[in-house]
Amino acid sequence: MSEKSVMERRMYLDGKWVEAASGETTEVRNPFDGSVIARVPHGDREDARAAVAAARRAFDHGDWPGLPAVQRAAVVRRIGDLVERDREELARLETLDTGKTLEESRWDMDDVAGIFRYFAGLADKDGGEVIESPNPDSTSLVVREPVGVCGQISPWNYPLLQASWKLAPALAAGCTLVMKPSEITPLTTIKITELCEEAGVPAGVVNTVLGPGSRAGAELSESPDVDLISFTGGIDTGKRIIRAASGNVKKMALELGGKNPNIVFDDADFDLALDHALNAVFFHAGQICSAGARLLVQDGIHDRFVDALEARIRKIRLGSGFDPKTQMGPVISPEHLAKVEEYVAIAAAEGARLRCGGARPDDPALQEGWFYLPTLFDNCENDMRIVQEEVFGPVISVERFHSEEEVVERANATVYGLSAGFWTRDPDRIRRVSRALRFGTVWVNDFNVYFVQAPWGGYKQSGLGRELGRIGLEEYTEVKHVYQNHANKPLNWFGA
Ligand code: NAD
């Protein structure tokens, strides 16, 4: 695959690679230089409807949901093996599409392969349970069954990783599905659809529809033939999906945004906390739902910590994701760059102090792409928008705090509840603070660590339900109680 050629791709409905019904196409661009890298179908509601119909047929009349779990697991495991085989191609596609460094994309692909293997391993582990019933002449079974047809809508920041968090457990559980990747970054989702086909997933079980969220995505969340909608994306889109999904009371799994506090206490390992404070926010140019974009530093070390942070931020190397020297790539699109710029202006107007960044780079090599300098604000207060709202870019805000009690209250004072981290050497404090923080994931002396065995999801407005872990598989199941009476007798109650 040449980085310069324009790829032509299609979408996958009912086992066939097709154009949009309208025949319209759209261009996919490289955030590094704005160049066109692919042309893909511009799907609409009609295409999403066709995809849902195929998934519905495959669920209601196909073999997949009733296949012995070991057989489904073998297919899911094969997808993981194919991801490993095509790791480099997938990683290069992801870097072309998102601008993130190739090293980050390779890590993503290793995680993706692991996700399929993990859910393949879980697929045949839950045979249901026999429960106690009040009638000794009866048997009560509790079994899990596939939830049905799933709509799976994913974002642009971790295109294949987020899609795989949904695809692997849904397949393992015996569901059929329609994936709708972000219109900005569809390439690796298209590629994994090819791998599903190669691995032996039957026609209609996996469908991939492309197109804008407001059309193709909205159709999935509204459709009465979709039983579960799983969405990862922004909070406003999430609220729209909740409303749309209420029509047929769909099951919902929502992974929404975050504004994640990273708290450094005076007694922390200074150098370690500093190093990780940078990773927490500037990885993938801050476009991570769990980015530690909100740093809170205790007053005993605050000034020294922020000075050292600024010095390291000024040395971050921007560039092409394909250049091994690059530490940070561009943001995803011109619209997103404008949003980051708007937040920087808001922060300055609110009285936060700009320590570095706050502009596009002047390096002539970066002028065609959507680059923004890593940016540091200090003197931030809890009620500022830069502290409360998700910028989703390379911008960190710093607040000063005095006591443990105060920082816990401040950290929790947010509508979000995705993740939080803190740095301390005090074991009593570790116990207290990890309990007191109201977030779906709490990291102690680390940040931004996730793995497939551990559940992922948000408290409060950061979402509904959990992905990954055992619970990530259970989200794709319905629970059924089967009661059998072995020795029933007439009641002789009515008209006897
Ligand atoms: P987005 O909400 O704009 O779009 C996400 C997806 O939803 C895209 O595929 C889009 O096409 C689709 N969509 C848009 N409007 C829709 C509608 N009306 N109906 C149905 N689908 C629609 O989000 P984004 O900008 O792609 O991603 C960034 C956001 O995702 C951030 O807020 C980030 O925090 C969040 N995110 C959360 C997690 C998590 O695990 N909680 C992980 C990654 C990203």
PDB file of C-alpha atoms in Angstrom, residues 33-209:
ATOM      1  CA  ASP A  33      -1.311  17.189   5.191  1.00  0.00           C
ATOM      2  CA  GLY A  34      -4.983  17.268   4.227  1.00  0.00           C
ATOM      3  CA  SER A  35      -4.376  15.003   1.219  1.00  0.00           C
ATOM      4  CA  VAL A  36      -7.107  12.656  -0.008  1.00  0.00           C
ATOM      5  CA  ILE A  37      -6.261   9.065   0.913  1.00  0.00           C
ATOM      6  CA  ALA A  38      -9.465   7.238   0.067  1.00  0.00           C
ATOM      7  CA  ARG A  39     -12.836   7.504  -1.590  1.00  0.00           C
ATOM      8  CA  VAL A  40     -15.661   5.615   0.110  1.00  0.00           C
ATOM      9  CA  PRO A  41     -19.437   5.340  -0.300  1.00  0.00           C
ATOM     10  CA  HIS A  42     -21.458   8.119   1.276  1.00  0.00           C
ATOM     11  CA  GLY A  43     -24.155   5.922   2.758  1.00  0.00           C
ATOM     12  CA  ASP A  44     -27.511   7.186   3.946  1.00  0.00           C
ATOM     13  CA  ARG A  45     -30.589   5.949   5.787  1.00  0.00           C
ATOM     14  CA  GLU A  46     -31.519   3.636   2.928  1.00  0.00           C
ATOM     15  CA  ASP A  47     -28.167   1.835   3.149  1.00  0.00           C
ATOM     16  CA  ALA A  48     -28.425   1.552   6.926  1.00  0.00           C
ATOM     17  CA  ARG A  49     -31.916   0.101   6.530  1.00  0.00           C
ATOM     18  CA  ALA A  50     -30.601  -2.521   4.099  1.00  0.00           C
ATOM     19  CA  ALA A  51     -27.812  -3.386   6.544  1.00  0.00           C
ATOM     20  CA  VAL A  52     -30.254  -3.746   9.446  1.00  0.00           C
ATOM     21  CA  ALA A  53     -32.549  -5.934   7.321  1.00  0.00           C
ATOM     22  CA  ALA A  54     -29.603  -8.223   6.515  1.00  0.00           C
ATOM     23  CA  ALA A  55     -28.601  -8.441  10.175  1.00  0.00           C
ATOM     24  CA  ARG A  56     -32.220  -9.090  11.162  1.00  0.00           C
ATOM     25  CA  ARG A  57     -32.530 -11.979   8.662  1.00  0.00           C
ATOM     26  CA  ALA A  58     -29.210 -13.432   9.815  1.00  0.00           C
ATOM     27  CA  PHE A  59     -30.350 -13.281  13.429  1.00  0.00           C
ATOM     28  CA  ASP A  60     -33.908 -14.544  12.968  1.00  0.00           C
ATOM     29  CA  HIS A  61     -33.227 -17.209  10.337  1.00  0.00           C
ATOM     30  CA  GLY A  62     -29.454 -17.758  10.196  1.00  0.00           C
ATOM     31  CA  ASP A  63     -27.232 -20.266  11.994  1.00  0.00           C
ATOM     32  CA  TRP A  64     -24.939 -17.869  13.852  1.00  0.00           C
ATOM     33  CA  PRO A  65     -26.937 -17.215  17.060  1.00  0.00           C
ATOM     34  CA  GLY A  66     -27.594 -20.934  17.596  1.00  0.00           C
ATOM     35  CA  LEU A  67     -24.123 -22.160  16.695  1.00  0.00           C
ATOM     36  CA  PRO A  68     -22.350 -23.980  19.549  1.00  0.00           C
ATOM     37  CA  ALA A  69     -20.307 -21.352  21.362  1.00  0.00           C
ATOM     38  CA  VAL A  70     -17.047 -23.210  20.694  1.00  0.00           C
ATOM     39  CA  GLN A  71     -17.633 -22.884  16.955  1.00  0.00           C
ATOM     40  CA  ARG A  72     -18.380 -19.165  17.203  1.00  0.00           C
ATOM     41  CA  ALA A  73     -15.309 -18.778  19.410  1.00  0.00           C
ATOM     42  CA  ALA A  74     -13.127 -20.407  16.753  1.00  0.00           C
ATOM     43  CA  VAL A  75     -14.215 -17.800  14.199  1.00  0.00           C
ATOM     44  CA  VAL A  76     -13.702 -14.923  16.646  1.00  0.00           C
ATOM     45  CA  ARG A  77     -10.241 -16.248  17.511  1.00  0.00           C
ATOM     46  CA  ARG A  78      -9.394 -16.471  13.799  1.00  0.00           C
ATOM     47  CA  ILE A  79     -10.231 -12.775  13.394  1.00  0.00           C
ATOM     48  CA  GLY A  80      -7.679 -12.026  16.133  1.00  0.00           C
ATOM     49  CA  ASP A  81      -5.087 -14.127  14.300  1.00  0.00           C
ATOM     50  CA  LEU A  82      -5.771 -12.286  11.036  1.00  0.00           C
ATOM     51  CA  VAL A  83      -5.394  -8.940  12.807  1.00  0.00           C
ATOM     52  CA  GLU A  84      -2.010 -10.132  14.010  1.00  0.00           C
ATOM     53  CA  ARG A  85      -1.088 -11.263  10.482  1.00  0.00           C
ATOM     54  CA  ASP A  86      -2.092  -7.866   8.999  1.00  0.00           C
ATOM     55  CA  ARG A  87      -0.880  -5.800  11.958  1.00  0.00           C
ATOM     56  CA  GLU A  88       1.451  -3.604   9.943  1.00  0.00           C
ATOM     57  CA  GLU A  89      -1.068  -2.879   7.191  1.00  0.00           C
ATOM     58  CA  LEU A  90      -3.753  -2.060   9.748  1.00  0.00           C
ATOM     59  CA  ALA A  91      -1.395   0.140  11.767  1.00  0.00           C
ATOM     60  CA  ARG A  92      -0.341   2.092   8.667  1.00  0.00           C
ATOM     61  CA  LEU A  93      -3.976   2.591   7.679  1.00  0.00           C
ATOM     62  CA  GLU A  94      -4.805   3.857  11.164  1.00  0.00           C
ATOM     63  CA  THR A  95      -1.912   6.315  11.123  1.00  0.00           C
ATOM     64  CA  LEU A  96      -2.861   7.566   7.652  1.00  0.00           C
ATOM     65  CA  ASP A  97      -6.432   8.056   8.760  1.00  0.00           C
ATOM     66  CA  THR A  98      -5.894   9.564  12.226  1.00  0.00           C
ATOM     67  CA  GLY A  99      -2.412  11.122  12.126  1.00  0.00           C
ATOM     68  CA  LYS A 100      -1.363   9.291  15.298  1.00  0.00           C
ATOM     69  CA  THR A 101       2.158   7.874  15.460  1.00  0.00           C
ATOM     70  CA  LEU A 102       2.750   4.501  13.878  1.00  0.00           C
ATOM     71  CA  GLU A 103       4.015   3.174  17.191  1.00  0.00           C
ATOM     72  CA  GLU A 104       0.673   4.052  18.839  1.00  0.00           C
ATOM     73  CA  SER A 105      -1.214   2.420  15.962  1.00  0.00           C
ATOM     74  CA  ARG A 106       0.844  -0.767  16.358  1.00  0.00           C
ATOM     75  CA  TRP A 107      -0.017  -0.891  20.060  1.00  0.00           C
ATOM     76  CA  ASP A 108      -3.667  -0.430  19.125  1.00  0.00           C
ATOM     77  CA  MET A 109      -3.485  -3.394  16.721  1.00  0.00           C
ATOM     78  CA  ASP A 110      -1.902  -5.623  19.354  1.00  0.00           C
ATOM     79  CA  ASP A 111      -4.747  -4.685  21.673  1.00  0.00           C
ATOM     80  CA  VAL A 112      -7.286  -5.381  18.941  1.00  0.00           C
ATOM     81  CA  ALA A 113      -5.906  -8.894  18.334  1.00  0.00           C
ATOM     82  CA  GLY A 114      -6.015  -9.495  22.098  1.00  0.00           C
ATOM     83  CA  ILE A 115      -9.643  -8.355  22.313  1.00  0.00           C
ATOM     84  CA  PHE A 116     -10.797 -11.001  19.811  1.00  0.00           C
ATOM     85  CA  ARG A 117      -8.817 -13.698  21.601  1.00  0.00           C
ATOM     86  CA  TYR A 118     -10.164 -12.698  25.004  1.00  0.00           C
ATOM     87  CA  PHE A 119     -13.817 -12.749  23.934  1.00  0.00           C
ATOM     88  CA  ALA A 120     -13.255 -15.985  21.986  1.00  0.00           C
ATOM     89  CA  GLY A 121     -11.989 -17.440  25.255  1.00  0.00           C
ATOM     90  CA  LEU A 122     -15.058 -16.275  27.184  1.00  0.00           C
ATOM     91  CA  ALA A 123     -17.628 -17.341  24.573  1.00  0.00           C
ATOM     92  CA  ASP A 124     -18.115 -20.907  25.871  1.00  0.00           C
ATOM     93  CA  LYS A 125     -17.547 -20.291  29.582  1.00  0.00           C
ATOM     94  CA  ASP A 126     -21.041 -19.396  30.712  1.00  0.00           C
ATOM     95  CA  GLY A 127     -23.387 -22.382  30.405  1.00  0.00           C
ATOM     96  CA  GLY A 128     -26.034 -20.741  32.575  1.00  0.00           C
ATOM     97  CA  GLU A 129     -27.002 -21.868  36.070  1.00  0.00           C
ATOM     98  CA  VAL A 130     -29.580 -23.970  37.848  1.00  0.00           C
ATOM     99  CA  ILE A 131     -31.242 -21.992  40.633  1.00  0.00           C
ATOM    100  CA  GLU A 132     -33.217 -22.973  43.683  1.00  0.00           C
ATOM    101  CA  SER A 133     -36.981 -22.819  43.179  1.00  0.00           C
ATOM    102  CA  PRO A 134     -39.795 -22.981  45.768  1.00  0.00           C
ATOM    103  CA  ASN A 135     -41.249 -26.097  44.052  1.00  0.00           C
ATOM    104  CA  PRO A 136     -39.086 -29.176  44.663  1.00  0.00           C
ATOM    105  CA  ASP A 137     -40.633 -30.845  41.572  1.00  0.00           C
ATOM    106  CA  SER A 138     -39.337 -28.193  39.231  1.00  0.00           C
ATOM    107  CA  THR A 139     -36.110 -27.106  37.571  1.00  0.00           C
ATOM    108  CA  SER A 140     -35.183 -23.471  37.093  1.00  0.00           C
ATOM    109  CA  LEU A 141     -32.475 -22.573  34.601  1.00  0.00           C
ATOM    110  CA  VAL A 142     -31.029 -19.128  34.066  1.00  0.00           C
ATOM    111  CA  VAL A 143     -29.428 -18.814  30.633  1.00  0.00           C
ATOM    112  CA  ARG A 144     -27.907 -16.023  28.631  1.00  0.00           C
ATOM    113  CA  GLU A 145     -28.909 -15.598  25.011  1.00  0.00           C
ATOM    114  CA  PRO A 146     -27.681 -13.178  22.348  1.00  0.00           C
ATOM    115  CA  VAL A 147     -29.493  -9.862  22.559  1.00  0.00           C
ATOM    116  CA  GLY A 148     -30.223  -9.771  18.824  1.00  0.00           C
ATOM    117  CA  VAL A 149     -29.351  -7.231  16.131  1.00  0.00           C
ATOM    118  CA  CYS A 150     -26.836  -4.639  17.315  1.00  0.00           C
ATOM    119  CA  GLY A 151     -26.082  -1.204  15.907  1.00  0.00           C
ATOM    120  CA  GLN A 152     -22.478  -0.261  16.694  1.00  0.00           C
ATOM    121  CA  ILE A 153     -21.445   3.348  16.202  1.00  0.00           C
ATOM    122  CA  SER A 154     -17.819   4.285  16.811  1.00  0.00           C
ATOM    123  CA  PRO A 155     -15.716   7.471  16.940  1.00  0.00           C
ATOM    124  CA  TRP A 156     -12.603   8.658  15.089  1.00  0.00           C
ATOM    125  CA  ASN A 157     -10.015   8.752  17.849  1.00  0.00           C
ATOM    126  CA  TYR A 158      -9.417   4.990  18.198  1.00  0.00           C
ATOM    127  CA  PRO A 159     -11.299   3.808  15.127  1.00  0.00           C
ATOM    128  CA  LEU A 160     -10.486   0.108  15.115  1.00  0.00           C
ATOM    129  CA  LEU A 161      -9.954  -0.289  18.834  1.00  0.00           C
ATOM    130  CA  GLN A 162     -13.361   1.172  19.689  1.00  0.00           C
ATOM    131  CA  ALA A 163     -15.067  -0.806  16.935  1.00  0.00           C
ATOM    132  CA  SER A 164     -13.426  -4.023  18.212  1.00  0.00           C
ATOM    133  CA  TRP A 165     -14.585  -3.434  21.796  1.00  0.00           C
ATOM    134  CA  LYS A 166     -18.087  -3.841  20.335  1.00  0.00           C
ATOM    135  CA  LEU A 167     -17.553  -6.271  17.456  1.00  0.00           C
ATOM    136  CA  ALA A 168     -15.694  -9.019  19.338  1.00  0.00           C
ATOM    137  CA  PRO A 169     -18.135  -9.479  22.268  1.00  0.00           C
ATOM    138  CA  ALA A 170     -21.191  -9.164  20.006  1.00  0.00           C
ATOM    139  CA  LEU A 171     -19.911 -11.953  17.754  1.00  0.00           C
ATOM    140  CA  ALA A 172     -18.854 -14.090  20.699  1.00  0.00           C
ATOM    141  CA  ALA A 173     -22.335 -13.734  22.216  1.00  0.00           C
ATOM    142  CA  GLY A 174     -24.044 -14.793  18.962  1.00  0.00           C
ATOM    143  CA  CYS A 175     -25.436 -11.436  17.889  1.00  0.00           C
ATOM    144  CA  THR A 176     -25.618 -10.054  14.380  1.00  0.00           C
ATOM    145  CA  LEU A 177     -24.646  -6.448  13.813  1.00  0.00           C
ATOM    146  CA  VAL A 178     -24.179  -3.341  11.769  1.00  0.00           C
ATOM    147  CA  MET A 179     -21.017  -1.309  12.314  1.00  0.00           C
ATOM    148  CA  LYS A 180     -21.024   2.415  11.523  1.00  0.00           C
ATOM    149  CA  PRO A 181     -17.516   3.862  11.858  1.00  0.00           C
ATOM    150  CA  SER A 182     -16.911   7.580  12.026  1.00  0.00           C
ATOM    151  CA  GLU A 183     -17.171   9.083   8.554  1.00  0.00           C
ATOM    152  CA  ILE A 184     -13.749  10.675   9.180  1.00  0.00           C
ATOM    153  CA  THR A 185     -11.920   7.392   9.827  1.00  0.00           C
ATOM    154  CA  PRO A 186     -13.605   4.381   8.193  1.00  0.00           C
ATOM    155  CA  LEU A 187     -10.553   2.606   6.745  1.00  0.00           C
ATOM    156  CA  THR A 188      -9.568   0.115   9.434  1.00  0.00           C
ATOM    157  CA  THR A 189     -13.210  -0.794  10.094  1.00  0.00           C
ATOM    158  CA  ILE A 190     -13.551  -1.635   6.399  1.00  0.00           C
ATOM    159  CA  LYS A 191     -10.372  -3.701   6.626  1.00  0.00           C
ATOM    160  CA  ILE A 192     -11.541  -5.680   9.656  1.00  0.00           C
ATOM    161  CA  THR A 193     -14.794  -6.389   7.861  1.00  0.00           C
ATOM    162  CA  GLU A 194     -12.683  -8.069   5.167  1.00  0.00           C
ATOM    163  CA  LEU A 195     -10.965 -10.072   7.900  1.00  0.00           C
ATOM    164  CA  CYS A 196     -14.347 -11.139   9.329  1.00  0.00           C
ATOM    165  CA  GLU A 197     -15.296 -12.404   5.880  1.00  0.00           C
ATOM    166  CA  GLU A 198     -11.977 -14.259   5.567  1.00  0.00           C
ATOM    167  CA  ALA A 199     -12.378 -15.760   9.036  1.00  0.00           C
ATOM    168  CA  GLY A 200     -15.696 -17.322   8.020  1.00  0.00           C
ATOM    169  CA  VAL A 201     -18.314 -15.010   9.540  1.00  0.00           C
ATOM    170  CA  PRO A 202     -21.494 -15.845   7.564  1.00  0.00           C
ATOM    171  CA  ALA A 203     -23.125 -13.275   5.280  1.00  0.00           C
ATOM    172  CA  GLY A 204     -25.441 -10.877   7.106  1.00  0.00           C
ATOM    173  CA  VAL A 205     -23.858 -11.413  10.529  1.00  0.00           C
ATOM    174  CA  VAL A 206     -21.428  -8.491  10.199  1.00  0.00           C
ATOM    175  CA  ASN A 207     -22.475  -5.520   8.064  1.00  0.00           C
ATOM    176  CA  THR A 208     -20.560  -2.278   7.710  1.00  0.00           C
ATOM    177  CA  VAL A 209     -22.417   0.816   6.642  1.00  0.00           C
TER     178      VAL A 209
END
